[in-house]
Amino acid sequence: MKNLVLIVLLFSTNLFAFDTVFWSDIQKFSMPKYRWGTTDNTTKAKTIFFEGETYKGKPTEVFAYYCTPSILKNGNTTADKNLPAVVCVHGGGGRAFAEWVELWAKRGYAAIAIDWRGNGDELKYKNPSKELRKKYSAYQLQARKHLENGGPEHTQQTTSLDDNKSEKDAWAYHAVGAIVRAHTLIRSFKEVDANKTAITGISWGGYLTCLVSGIDNRFKVAVPVYGCGYINEFPQNWQNYIGKNPQKIKRWIDIFEPSQSLSITKTPMLFVNAPTDQWYPLSIWTKSVKLANAQTLLISTLKHSHHQGWNPPEIEAFIASIFNGENKFVKLGKLQKTNSIAYCQTPDASKIKSAQLFYTTDTKPLWKDFKWQSTTAQITNNKISATIPENTRAFYISVTDTQNRRITTNATILK
């Protein structure tokens, strides 16, 4: 009974301090050894393997795709110069995506997409049988084989500390190490402007983006999609990954809970999510946003997937605005409520084309089942305001600027 009470307490509080000493070896930003792989006819992006963290006393290797504008056109980087760069971090069940780095290359960036599961580019199911095709979806059949020296696969057991493994053999340590090493590597390439690097991650990749934000301060901007901190406060989704032993949970929070990192980050951030997201619900997402003092983009129609997660044009536009110091996004002040009126202040009213109040009156227990509606908000001088409908449970203000870029306030949860 005492253990149960302690577990509940640990999941409902966040009183621990981020153990930055634990990450000191990764923060040396050592240049990894690397080698180029072979590329097949299905992609223009180049394959690369680089040195990872030591796992159970043995060396590891990380697989990644790399692309630039010149690689897309000519297969080499000879025409590239002073490119901004992005580290792309996939989500659970995902992999290093060639099409993701090729998308960034089309935008004028150098991009590297790592596989943090220890997998390579070789298909796990070659020429799958009818039985396998019935058992697995087309997406699942795209899974890659684990590298012989790929480090820990991502499972509940490798993520938690319940089995008394060395903390530096836990999955998150290796995933963060892979991201930081990929960052060091891409910064070293002659075609890259090392002063203009960004990170963006989807779902578990968003979790990792938040965790890395307070560890690698060389990133100039970060965009976590779906992912956030305080997952220790949402045990219905994450308890098996965090663990069940109270002492181990406390230690896990000290070193692997993203809210600890967000509490010290200085990196400008844009958090992107759907208000109906099943895995990173508003109850913990809104707290993460506040902690990081981040800008936000809530998209009511956004589904939880890799392709939808990397598609919003605001992700690249926000990164470019930080790099160039120009075309800054509209600044929205804190969302406030007086009686039945929701409002926020803005110094950028002249840049706003339209504004809406999004709200939900649902009483269902799960955020993923909520239906969201919208109503027009008024812009008067430097104030955006709208009447909150009766029985509203949560709401936020969304604006579209004169360049058709969306930005929102953080959400307010009333009950």
mmCIF file of C-alpha atoms in Angstrom:
data_model
loop_
_atom_site.group_PDB
_atom_site.id
_atom_site.type_symbol
_atom_site.label_atom_id
_atom_site.label_comp_id
_atom_site.label_asym_id
_atom_site.label_seq_id
_atom_site.Cartn_x
_atom_site.Cartn_y
_atom_site.Cartn_z
ATOM 1 C CA MET A 1 0.000 0.000 0.000
ATOM 2 C CA LYS A 2 2.848 2.402 0.824
ATOM 3 C CA ASN A 3 4.443 1.737 -2.574
ATOM 4 C CA LEU A 4 1.153 2.424 -4.358
ATOM 5 C CA VAL A 5 0.739 5.745 -2.560
ATOM 6 C CA LEU A 6 4.320 6.736 -3.424
ATOM 7 C CA ILE A 7 3.833 5.850 -7.098
ATOM 8 C CA VAL A 8 0.693 7.994 -7.249
ATOM 9 C CA LEU A 9 2.596 10.864 -5.618
ATOM 10 C CA LEU A 10 5.469 10.561 -8.072
ATOM 11 C CA PHE A 11 3.115 10.604 -11.021
ATOM 12 C CA SER A 12 1.249 13.665 -9.769
ATOM 13 C CA THR A 13 4.175 15.896 -8.840
ATOM 14 C CA ASN A 14 7.296 17.219 -10.446
ATOM 15 C CA LEU A 15 9.504 18.221 -7.532
ATOM 16 C CA PHE A 16 12.791 16.856 -8.818
ATOM 17 C CA ALA A 17 15.793 18.677 -10.263
ATOM 18 C CA PHE A 18 17.256 17.817 -13.666
ATOM 19 C CA ASP A 19 20.489 15.871 -13.192
ATOM 20 C CA THR A 20 22.644 17.690 -15.725
ATOM 21 C CA VAL A 21 25.793 15.959 -14.427
ATOM 22 C CA PHE A 22 24.368 12.687 -15.739
ATOM 23 C CA TRP A 23 24.509 14.123 -19.274
ATOM 24 C CA SER A 24 28.016 15.582 -18.980
ATOM 25 C CA ASP A 25 29.691 12.998 -21.246
ATOM 26 C CA ILE A 26 27.191 13.631 -24.039
ATOM 27 C CA GLN A 27 27.650 17.386 -23.529
ATOM 28 C CA LYS A 28 31.301 17.051 -24.523
ATOM 29 C CA PHE A 29 29.895 17.065 -28.073
ATOM 30 C CA SER A 30 32.531 14.621 -29.297
ATOM 31 C CA MET A 31 32.896 14.310 -33.061
ATOM 32 C CA PRO A 32 31.763 10.773 -34.013
ATOM 33 C CA LYS A 33 33.546 8.596 -36.508
ATOM 34 C CA TYR A 34 31.352 8.039 -39.566
ATOM 35 C CA ARG A 35 31.163 6.283 -42.904
ATOM 36 C CA TRP A 36 28.953 6.713 -45.950
ATOM 37 C CA GLY A 37 26.716 3.828 -46.966
ATOM 38 C CA THR A 38 25.335 2.804 -50.346
ATOM 39 C CA THR A 39 22.147 4.305 -51.765
ATOM 40 C CA ASP A 40 19.564 2.389 -53.789
ATOM 41 C CA ASN A 41 17.354 3.711 -56.585
ATOM 42 C CA THR A 42 14.436 4.531 -54.281
ATOM 43 C CA THR A 43 15.961 7.624 -52.717
ATOM 44 C CA LYS A 44 18.271 10.501 -53.556
ATOM 45 C CA ALA A 45 19.273 11.025 -49.937
ATOM 46 C CA LYS A 46 22.616 9.588 -48.921
ATOM 47 C CA THR A 47 22.994 6.965 -46.194
ATOM 48 C CA ILE A 48 25.445 7.455 -43.378
ATOM 49 C CA PHE A 49 26.533 5.442 -40.340
ATOM 50 C CA PHE A 50 28.128 7.126 -37.356
ATOM 51 C CA GLU A 51 29.498 6.131 -33.973
ATOM 52 C CA GLY A 52 26.952 5.927 -31.136
ATOM 53 C CA GLU A 53 27.225 5.642 -27.375
ATOM 54 C CA THR A 54 28.794 2.566 -25.780
ATOM 55 C CA TYR A 55 26.117 -0.026 -24.930
ATOM 56 C CA LYS A 56 26.842 -2.731 -22.358
ATOM 57 C CA GLY A 57 30.535 -2.040 -22.810
ATOM 58 C CA LYS A 58 30.465 -2.411 -26.599
ATOM 59 C CA PRO A 59 30.613 0.187 -29.403
ATOM 60 C CA THR A 60 27.453 1.012 -31.355
ATOM 61 C CA GLU A 61 26.583 2.570 -34.690
ATOM 62 C CA VAL A 62 23.685 4.811 -35.726
ATOM 63 C CA PHE A 63 22.099 4.842 -39.180
ATOM 64 C CA ALA A 64 20.847 8.047 -40.795
ATOM 65 C CA TYR A 65 19.796 9.659 -44.083
ATOM 66 C CA TYR A 66 21.416 12.922 -45.160
ATOM 67 C CA CYS A 67 20.365 15.299 -47.918
ATOM 68 C CA THR A 68 21.041 18.801 -49.246
ATOM 69 C CA PRO A 69 19.731 20.788 -52.233
ATOM 70 C CA SER A 70 22.767 19.858 -54.325
ATOM 71 C CA ILE A 71 22.494 16.167 -53.424
ATOM 72 C CA LEU A 72 18.933 16.269 -54.737
ATOM 73 C CA LYS A 73 20.097 17.730 -58.046
ATOM 74 C CA ASN A 74 23.571 16.318 -58.587
ATOM 75 C CA GLY A 75 24.151 13.578 -56.039
ATOM 76 C CA ASN A 76 26.890 15.561 -54.266
ATOM 77 C CA THR A 77 27.333 18.697 -52.152
ATOM 78 C CA THR A 78 29.683 20.662 -54.422
ATOM 79 C CA ALA A 79 27.175 23.463 -55.069
ATOM 80 C CA ASP A 80 26.020 23.780 -51.438
ATOM 81 C CA LYS A 81 27.223 26.625 -49.252
ATOM 82 C CA ASN A 82 26.242 28.053 -45.841
ATOM 83 C CA LEU A 83 23.154 25.885 -45.548
ATOM 84 C CA PRO A 84 20.907 26.009 -42.477
ATOM 85 C CA ALA A 85 20.507 22.509 -41.060
ATOM 86 C CA VAL A 86 17.840 20.400 -39.380
ATOM 87 C CA VAL A 87 18.071 17.224 -37.309
ATOM 88 C CA CYS A 88 14.901 15.162 -37.844
ATOM 89 C CA VAL A 89 13.792 12.778 -35.081
ATOM 90 C CA HIS A 90 11.157 10.153 -35.906
ATOM 91 C CA GLY A 91 8.451 8.815 -33.606
ATOM 92 C CA GLY A 92 7.567 5.431 -32.153
ATOM 93 C CA GLY A 93 7.255 2.706 -34.759
ATOM 94 C CA GLY A 94 9.069 4.996 -37.180
ATOM 95 C CA ARG A 95 12.521 5.033 -38.694
ATOM 96 C CA ALA A 96 14.947 7.307 -40.463
ATOM 97 C CA PHE A 97 12.865 8.702 -43.342
ATOM 98 C CA ALA A 98 14.630 9.606 -46.593
ATOM 99 C CA GLU A 99 11.587 11.553 -47.804
ATOM 100 C CA TRP A 100 11.751 13.757 -44.682
ATOM 101 C CA VAL A 101 15.307 14.945 -45.342
ATOM 102 C CA GLU A 102 14.518 15.314 -49.045
ATOM 103 C CA LEU A 103 11.597 17.571 -48.107
ATOM 104 C CA TRP A 104 13.945 19.795 -46.107
ATOM 105 C CA ALA A 105 16.518 19.775 -48.920
ATOM 106 C CA LYS A 106 13.854 21.078 -51.322
ATOM 107 C CA ARG A 107 13.401 23.972 -48.897
ATOM 108 C CA GLY A 108 17.099 24.829 -49.031
ATOM 109 C CA TYR A 109 18.338 23.002 -45.919
ATOM 110 C CA ALA A 110 20.832 20.310 -45.068
ATOM 111 C CA ALA A 111 18.987 17.646 -43.103
ATOM 112 C CA ILE A 112 19.851 14.466 -41.245
ATOM 113 C CA ALA A 113 17.270 11.909 -40.069
ATOM 114 C CA ILE A 114 18.562 9.371 -37.587
ATOM 115 C CA ASP A 115 17.167 5.998 -36.571
ATOM 116 C CA TRP A 116 17.095 5.999 -32.767
ATOM 117 C CA ARG A 117 15.915 2.397 -32.585
ATOM 118 C CA GLY A 118 19.257 0.971 -33.685
ATOM 119 C CA ASN A 119 17.888 -0.060 -37.068
ATOM 120 C CA GLY A 120 19.492 0.329 -40.482
ATOM 121 C CA ASP A 121 18.011 0.708 -43.961
ATOM 122 C CA GLU A 122 17.583 -2.999 -44.763
ATOM 123 C CA LEU A 123 13.974 -4.195 -44.795
ATOM 124 C CA LYS A 124 13.036 -6.536 -41.955
ATOM 125 C CA TYR A 125 10.467 -8.315 -44.129
ATOM 126 C CA LYS A 126 11.823 -8.926 -47.614
ATOM 127 C CA ASN A 127 9.256 -10.350 -50.045
ATOM 128 C CA PRO A 128 6.658 -10.816 -47.261
ATOM 129 C CA SER A 129 4.385 -13.842 -47.522
ATOM 130 C CA LYS A 130 0.596 -13.656 -47.728
ATOM 131 C CA GLU A 131 0.456 -14.538 -44.042
ATOM 132 C CA LEU A 132 2.706 -11.599 -43.129
ATOM 133 C CA ARG A 133 0.689 -9.262 -45.348
ATOM 134 C CA LYS A 134 -2.456 -10.295 -43.508
ATOM 135 C CA LYS A 135 -0.786 -9.941 -40.123
ATOM 136 C CA TYR A 136 0.912 -6.571 -40.676
ATOM 137 C CA SER A 137 -0.135 -3.302 -42.291
ATOM 138 C CA ALA A 138 1.757 -1.866 -45.246
ATOM 139 C CA TYR A 139 3.367 0.594 -42.819
ATOM 140 C CA GLN A 140 4.498 -2.163 -40.464
ATOM 141 C CA LEU A 141 5.976 -4.101 -43.371
ATOM 142 C CA GLN A 142 8.334 -1.171 -43.953
ATOM 143 C CA ALA A 143 10.144 -1.917 -40.680
ATOM 144 C CA ARG A 144 13.944 -2.122 -40.876
ATOM 145 C CA LYS A 145 16.326 -4.734 -39.495
ATOM 146 C CA HIS A 146 18.185 -3.989 -36.291
ATOM 147 C CA LEU A 147 21.879 -3.337 -36.796
ATOM 148 C CA GLU A 148 24.211 -5.920 -35.313
ATOM 149 C CA ASN A 149 25.776 -3.139 -33.227
ATOM 150 C CA GLY A 150 22.715 -0.914 -33.137
ATOM 151 C CA GLY A 151 22.389 -0.467 -29.388
ATOM 152 C CA PRO A 152 19.070 -0.836 -27.522
ATOM 153 C CA GLU A 153 15.791 -1.261 -29.355
ATOM 154 C CA HIS A 154 12.952 0.913 -28.054
ATOM 155 C CA THR A 155 10.721 -1.149 -25.753
ATOM 156 C CA GLN A 156 9.067 -0.631 -22.384
ATOM 157 C CA GLN A 157 11.818 -2.679 -20.765
ATOM 158 C CA THR A 158 14.705 -0.754 -22.367
ATOM 159 C CA THR A 159 13.050 2.584 -21.531
ATOM 160 C CA SER A 160 12.327 2.081 -17.825
ATOM 161 C CA LEU A 161 14.888 1.471 -15.097
ATOM 162 C CA ASP A 162 12.901 -1.242 -13.327
ATOM 163 C CA ASP A 163 15.284 -4.030 -14.339
ATOM 164 C CA ASN A 164 18.244 -2.357 -12.586
ATOM 165 C CA LYS A 165 20.137 -1.794 -15.837
ATOM 166 C CA SER A 166 22.895 0.785 -15.931
ATOM 167 C CA GLU A 167 21.233 4.161 -16.468
ATOM 168 C CA LYS A 168 23.505 4.749 -19.443
ATOM 169 C CA ASP A 169 22.242 1.532 -21.033
ATOM 170 C CA ALA A 170 18.672 2.870 -21.019
ATOM 171 C CA TRP A 171 17.119 3.663 -24.388
ATOM 172 C CA ALA A 172 16.685 7.430 -23.814
ATOM 173 C CA TYR A 173 20.373 7.923 -23.080
ATOM 174 C CA HIS A 174 21.314 6.341 -26.402
ATOM 175 C CA ALA A 175 18.611 8.181 -28.338
ATOM 176 C CA VAL A 176 19.744 11.552 -26.948
ATOM 177 C CA GLY A 177 23.349 10.595 -27.628
ATOM 178 C CA ALA A 178 22.489 9.758 -31.242
ATOM 179 C CA ILE A 179 20.751 13.118 -31.712
ATOM 180 C CA VAL A 180 23.620 15.110 -30.206
ATOM 181 C CA ARG A 181 26.209 13.196 -32.252
ATOM 182 C CA ALA A 182 24.155 13.736 -35.426
ATOM 183 C CA HIS A 183 24.098 17.433 -34.560
ATOM 184 C CA THR A 184 27.863 17.540 -34.076
ATOM 185 C CA LEU A 185 28.314 15.665 -37.354
ATOM 186 C CA ILE A 186 26.074 17.886 -39.477
ATOM 187 C CA ARG A 187 27.656 21.024 -37.998
ATOM 188 C CA SER A 188 31.049 19.750 -39.164
ATOM 189 C CA PHE A 189 30.076 19.478 -42.838
ATOM 190 C CA LYS A 190 31.609 22.272 -44.921
ATOM 191 C CA GLU A 191 28.316 23.045 -46.661
ATOM 192 C CA VAL A 192 26.521 23.746 -43.355
ATOM 193 C CA ASP A 193 26.295 26.991 -41.396
ATOM 194 C CA ALA A 194 26.978 25.677 -37.881
ATOM 195 C CA ASN A 195 25.277 28.746 -36.394
ATOM 196 C CA LYS A 196 21.923 27.848 -37.971
ATOM 197 C CA THR A 197 20.857 24.421 -36.768
ATOM 198 C CA ALA A 198 17.422 23.237 -35.665
ATOM 199 C CA ILE A 199 15.783 20.101 -34.332
ATOM 200 C CA THR A 200 12.278 18.829 -34.945
ATOM 201 C CA GLY A 201 10.772 15.566 -33.744
ATOM 202 C CA ILE A 202 7.463 13.736 -33.946
ATOM 203 C CA SER A 203 5.695 11.956 -31.051
ATOM 204 C CA TRP A 204 8.472 10.039 -29.218
ATOM 205 C CA GLY A 205 10.698 12.227 -31.378
ATOM 206 C CA GLY A 206 8.907 15.225 -29.872
ATOM 207 C CA TYR A 207 9.594 13.806 -26.410
ATOM 208 C CA LEU A 208 13.273 13.538 -27.379
ATOM 209 C CA THR A 209 13.298 17.050 -28.854
ATOM 210 C CA CYS A 210 12.053 18.395 -25.510
ATOM 211 C CA LEU A 211 14.595 16.317 -23.598
ATOM 212 C CA VAL A 212 17.473 17.440 -25.826
ATOM 213 C CA SER A 213 16.457 21.121 -25.595
ATOM 214 C CA GLY A 214 18.116 21.523 -22.184
ATOM 215 C CA ILE A 215 21.094 19.291 -22.998
ATOM 216 C CA ASP A 216 22.384 20.551 -26.358
ATOM 217 C CA ASN A 217 22.290 24.355 -26.301
ATOM 218 C CA ARG A 218 23.862 24.601 -29.759
ATOM 219 C CA PHE A 219 20.442 24.227 -31.390
ATOM 220 C CA LYS A 220 19.083 27.652 -32.275
ATOM 221 C CA VAL A 221 15.457 26.499 -32.457
ATOM 222 C CA ALA A 222 13.389 23.413 -31.647
ATOM 223 C CA VAL A 223 9.973 22.229 -32.854
ATOM 224 C CA PRO A 224 8.460 19.254 -30.999
ATOM 225 C CA VAL A 225 5.368 17.877 -32.729
ATOM 226 C CA TYR A 226 2.871 16.135 -30.398
ATOM 227 C CA GLY A 227 5.580 15.278 -27.857
ATOM 228 C CA CYS A 228 5.969 17.115 -24.558
ATOM 229 C CA GLY A 229 7.000 16.699 -20.940
ATOM 230 C CA TYR A 230 5.147 15.632 -17.790
ATOM 231 C CA ILE A 231 4.450 12.197 -19.256
ATOM 232 C CA ASN A 232 5.032 10.917 -15.714
ATOM 233 C CA GLU A 233 1.699 12.561 -14.897
ATOM 234 C CA PHE A 234 -0.150 10.542 -17.540
ATOM 235 C CA PRO A 235 0.466 6.959 -16.388
ATOM 236 C CA GLN A 236 -2.428 5.517 -18.368
ATOM 237 C CA ASN A 237 -0.242 5.981 -21.465
ATOM 238 C CA TRP A 238 3.288 5.876 -20.138
ATOM 239 C CA GLN A 239 3.567 3.981 -16.848
ATOM 240 C CA ASN A 240 5.095 0.845 -18.402
ATOM 241 C CA TYR A 241 7.804 2.961 -20.051
ATOM 242 C CA ILE A 242 8.558 4.908 -16.881
ATOM 243 C CA GLY A 243 8.392 1.859 -14.605
ATOM 244 C CA LYS A 244 6.570 0.832 -11.454
ATOM 245 C CA ASN A 245 9.273 0.806 -8.795
ATOM 246 C CA PRO A 246 8.920 4.081 -6.826
ATOM 247 C CA GLN A 247 12.663 4.652 -6.362
ATOM 248 C CA LYS A 248 13.336 3.883 -10.025
ATOM 249 C CA ILE A 249 10.518 6.211 -11.100
ATOM 250 C CA LYS A 250 12.063 9.054 -9.115
ATOM 251 C CA ARG A 251 15.420 8.501 -10.773
ATOM 252 C CA TRP A 252 13.809 8.190 -14.212
ATOM 253 C CA ILE A 253 12.161 11.582 -13.717
ATOM 254 C CA ASP A 254 15.474 13.137 -12.623
ATOM 255 C CA ILE A 255 17.224 12.172 -15.843
ATOM 256 C CA PHE A 256 14.688 11.255 -18.553
ATOM 257 C CA GLU A 257 11.533 13.323 -17.938
ATOM 258 C CA PRO A 258 11.454 16.164 -20.523
ATOM 259 C CA SER A 259 9.878 18.663 -18.141
ATOM 260 C CA GLN A 260 13.171 18.728 -16.235
ATOM 261 C CA SER A 261 15.011 19.752 -19.382
ATOM 262 C CA LEU A 262 12.319 22.222 -20.438
ATOM 263 C CA SER A 263 12.700 23.950 -17.078
ATOM 264 C CA ILE A 264 16.244 25.035 -17.993
ATOM 265 C CA THR A 265 16.164 25.343 -21.789
ATOM 266 C CA LYS A 266 16.946 28.665 -23.448
ATOM 267 C CA THR A 267 16.127 27.408 -26.940
ATOM 268 C CA PRO A 268 13.262 29.169 -28.777
ATOM 269 C CA MET A 269 10.556 26.563 -29.319
ATOM 270 C CA LEU A 270 7.342 26.064 -31.245
ATOM 271 C CA PHE A 271 5.121 23.310 -29.828
ATOM 272 C CA VAL A 272 2.761 21.767 -32.402
ATOM 273 C CA ASN A 273 -0.119 19.475 -31.472
ATOM 274 C CA ALA A 274 -3.766 18.611 -31.961
ATOM 275 C CA PRO A 275 -6.102 19.428 -29.065
ATOM 276 C CA THR A 276 -7.415 15.875 -29.449
ATOM 277 C CA ASP A 277 -4.064 14.088 -29.381
ATOM 278 C CA GLN A 278 -4.342 10.712 -27.658
ATOM 279 C CA TRP A 279 -0.730 10.341 -26.544
ATOM 280 C CA TYR A 280 0.224 13.857 -25.441
ATOM 281 C CA PRO A 281 -3.060 15.377 -24.214
ATOM 282 C CA LEU A 282 -3.651 19.015 -23.369
ATOM 283 C CA SER A 283 -3.475 18.318 -19.634
ATOM 284 C CA ILE A 284 0.311 17.796 -19.848
ATOM 285 C CA TRP A 285 1.054 19.595 -23.127
ATOM 286 C CA THR A 286 -0.150 22.995 -21.863
ATOM 287 C CA LYS A 287 2.113 22.698 -18.801
ATOM 288 C CA SER A 288 5.121 21.906 -20.976
ATOM 289 C CA VAL A 289 4.478 24.960 -23.143
ATOM 290 C CA LYS A 290 4.397 27.215 -20.079
ATOM 291 C CA LEU A 291 7.566 25.708 -18.696
ATOM 292 C CA ALA A 292 9.505 26.310 -21.919
ATOM 293 C CA ASN A 293 7.922 29.742 -22.526
ATOM 294 C CA ALA A 294 7.279 28.461 -26.032
ATOM 295 C CA GLN A 295 5.066 29.561 -28.895
ATOM 296 C CA THR A 296 2.263 27.226 -29.833
ATOM 297 C CA LEU A 297 0.343 25.901 -32.783
ATOM 298 C CA LEU A 298 -2.758 23.838 -32.049
ATOM 299 C CA ILE A 299 -4.368 22.373 -35.188
ATOM 300 C CA SER A 300 -7.809 20.895 -34.566
ATOM 301 C CA THR A 301 -7.653 18.692 -37.703
ATOM 302 C CA LEU A 302 -4.146 17.315 -37.113
ATOM 303 C CA LYS A 303 -3.944 13.517 -36.928
ATOM 304 C CA HIS A 304 -1.175 11.605 -35.145
ATOM 305 C CA SER A 305 1.225 10.392 -37.838
ATOM 306 C CA HIS A 306 4.665 11.074 -39.249
ATOM 307 C CA HIS A 307 3.453 12.513 -42.536
ATOM 308 C CA GLN A 308 0.864 14.786 -40.943
ATOM 309 C CA GLY A 309 3.364 15.693 -38.237
ATOM 310 C CA TRP A 310 6.032 17.026 -40.592
ATOM 311 C CA ASN A 311 3.662 18.681 -43.086
ATOM 312 C CA PRO A 312 2.529 21.954 -41.397
ATOM 313 C CA PRO A 313 4.320 24.755 -43.303
ATOM 314 C CA GLU A 314 4.583 26.758 -40.080
ATOM 315 C CA ILE A 315 7.352 24.423 -38.874
ATOM 316 C CA GLU A 316 9.799 25.540 -41.555
ATOM 317 C CA ALA A 317 8.535 29.138 -41.452
ATOM 318 C CA PHE A 318 9.120 29.350 -37.705
ATOM 319 C CA ILE A 319 12.621 27.893 -37.987
ATOM 320 C CA ALA A 320 13.477 30.313 -40.811
ATOM 321 C CA SER A 321 12.163 33.267 -38.784
ATOM 322 C CA ILE A 322 14.495 32.392 -35.900
ATOM 323 C CA PHE A 323 17.494 31.826 -38.163
ATOM 324 C CA ASN A 324 17.039 35.042 -40.123
ATOM 325 C CA GLY A 325 15.544 37.273 -37.454
ATOM 326 C CA GLU A 326 12.929 38.314 -40.003
ATOM 327 C CA ASN A 327 9.258 37.544 -40.693
ATOM 328 C CA LYS A 328 8.737 36.857 -37.018
ATOM 329 C CA PHE A 329 5.540 35.091 -36.075
ATOM 330 C CA VAL A 330 2.739 37.064 -34.484
ATOM 331 C CA LYS A 331 3.229 37.378 -30.748
ATOM 332 C CA LEU A 332 0.192 36.494 -28.691
ATOM 333 C CA GLY A 333 0.060 37.370 -25.024
ATOM 334 C CA LYS A 334 -1.227 35.128 -22.275
ATOM 335 C CA LEU A 335 -4.763 33.884 -22.855
ATOM 336 C CA GLN A 336 -7.035 35.371 -20.195
ATOM 337 C CA LYS A 337 -10.677 35.167 -19.182
ATOM 338 C CA THR A 338 -12.952 37.766 -17.626
ATOM 339 C CA ASN A 339 -16.471 36.498 -17.002
ATOM 340 C CA SER A 340 -17.468 34.961 -20.354
ATOM 341 C CA ILE A 341 -14.880 36.780 -22.472
ATOM 342 C CA ALA A 342 -11.623 35.180 -23.604
ATOM 343 C CA TYR A 343 -8.908 37.541 -24.745
ATOM 344 C CA CYS A 344 -5.198 38.090 -25.311
ATOM 345 C CA GLN A 345 -3.062 41.086 -26.138
ATOM 346 C CA THR A 346 -0.859 41.330 -29.222
ATOM 347 C CA PRO A 347 1.650 43.924 -30.451
ATOM 348 C CA ASP A 348 1.151 42.620 -33.991
ATOM 349 C CA ALA A 349 -2.522 43.314 -34.743
ATOM 350 C CA SER A 350 -1.640 44.793 -38.144
ATOM 351 C CA LYS A 351 -0.123 41.446 -39.178
ATOM 352 C CA ILE A 352 -3.260 39.441 -38.385
ATOM 353 C CA LYS A 353 -5.682 38.536 -41.150
ATOM 354 C CA SER A 354 -8.221 36.614 -39.051
ATOM 355 C CA ALA A 355 -8.747 35.217 -35.566
ATOM 356 C CA GLN A 356 -10.880 32.474 -34.074
ATOM 357 C CA LEU A 357 -11.749 31.077 -30.686
ATOM 358 C CA PHE A 358 -11.591 27.273 -30.618
ATOM 359 C CA TYR A 359 -13.499 25.618 -27.805
ATOM 360 C CA THR A 360 -14.940 22.310 -26.644
ATOM 361 C CA THR A 361 -17.977 21.639 -24.465
ATOM 362 C CA ASP A 362 -17.431 17.881 -24.372
ATOM 363 C CA THR A 363 -17.665 16.028 -21.088
ATOM 364 C CA LYS A 364 -16.094 12.779 -22.280
ATOM 365 C CA PRO A 365 -13.232 11.453 -20.111
ATOM 366 C CA LEU A 366 -10.600 11.324 -22.882
ATOM 367 C CA TRP A 367 -9.242 14.309 -24.806
ATOM 368 C CA LYS A 368 -9.022 12.262 -27.996
ATOM 369 C CA ASP A 369 -12.826 11.999 -28.080
ATOM 370 C CA PHE A 370 -13.515 15.726 -27.710
ATOM 371 C CA LYS A 371 -15.147 17.654 -30.531
ATOM 372 C CA TRP A 372 -13.787 21.152 -31.084
ATOM 373 C CA GLN A 373 -15.732 24.049 -32.565
ATOM 374 C CA SER A 374 -14.768 27.581 -33.517
ATOM 375 C CA THR A 375 -16.246 31.040 -33.524
ATOM 376 C CA THR A 376 -14.927 34.311 -34.911
ATOM 377 C CA ALA A 377 -12.800 36.418 -32.595
ATOM 378 C CA GLN A 378 -12.669 40.206 -32.761
ATOM 379 C CA ILE A 379 -9.493 42.252 -33.172
ATOM 380 C CA THR A 380 -9.720 45.684 -31.594
ATOM 381 C CA ASN A 381 -6.556 47.753 -31.394
ATOM 382 C CA ASN A 382 -4.071 45.361 -29.734
ATOM 383 C CA LYS A 383 -6.640 43.003 -28.247
ATOM 384 C CA ILE A 384 -8.145 39.782 -29.596
ATOM 385 C CA SER A 385 -11.350 38.694 -27.871
ATOM 386 C CA ALA A 386 -14.349 36.387 -28.188
ATOM 387 C CA THR A 387 -17.309 35.274 -26.121
ATOM 388 C CA ILE A 388 -16.816 31.869 -24.527
ATOM 389 C CA PRO A 389 -19.842 29.650 -25.181
ATOM 390 C CA GLU A 390 -21.680 28.239 -22.187
ATOM 391 C CA ASN A 391 -20.366 24.945 -20.758
ATOM 392 C CA THR A 392 -16.968 25.346 -22.426
ATOM 393 C CA ARG A 393 -14.390 22.971 -20.980
ATOM 394 C CA ALA A 394 -11.266 24.248 -22.741
ATOM 395 C CA PHE A 395 -10.443 26.950 -25.289
ATOM 396 C CA TYR A 396 -7.676 28.722 -27.188
ATOM 397 C CA ILE A 397 -7.323 31.564 -29.681
ATOM 398 C CA SER A 398 -5.944 30.893 -33.153
ATOM 399 C CA VAL A 399 -4.835 33.576 -35.625
ATOM 400 C CA THR A 400 -3.788 33.545 -39.248
ATOM 401 C CA ASP A 401 -1.346 36.256 -40.288
ATOM 402 C CA THR A 402 -1.139 38.112 -43.581
ATOM 403 C CA GLN A 403 1.288 35.443 -44.868
ATOM 404 C CA ASN A 404 -1.300 32.710 -44.087
ATOM 405 C CA ARG A 405 0.761 31.340 -41.202
ATOM 406 C CA ARG A 406 -1.151 30.049 -38.184
ATOM 407 C CA ILE A 407 -0.213 30.551 -34.550
ATOM 408 C CA THR A 408 -2.237 30.031 -31.379
ATOM 409 C CA THR A 409 -2.272 30.799 -27.705
ATOM 410 C CA ASN A 410 -1.750 27.997 -25.285
ATOM 411 C CA ALA A 411 -5.022 26.337 -24.315
ATOM 412 C CA THR A 412 -6.870 27.128 -21.112
ATOM 413 C CA ILE A 413 -8.563 24.200 -19.388
ATOM 414 C CA LEU A 414 -11.520 25.248 -17.246
ATOM 415 C CA LYS A 415 -12.687 21.917 -15.838
#
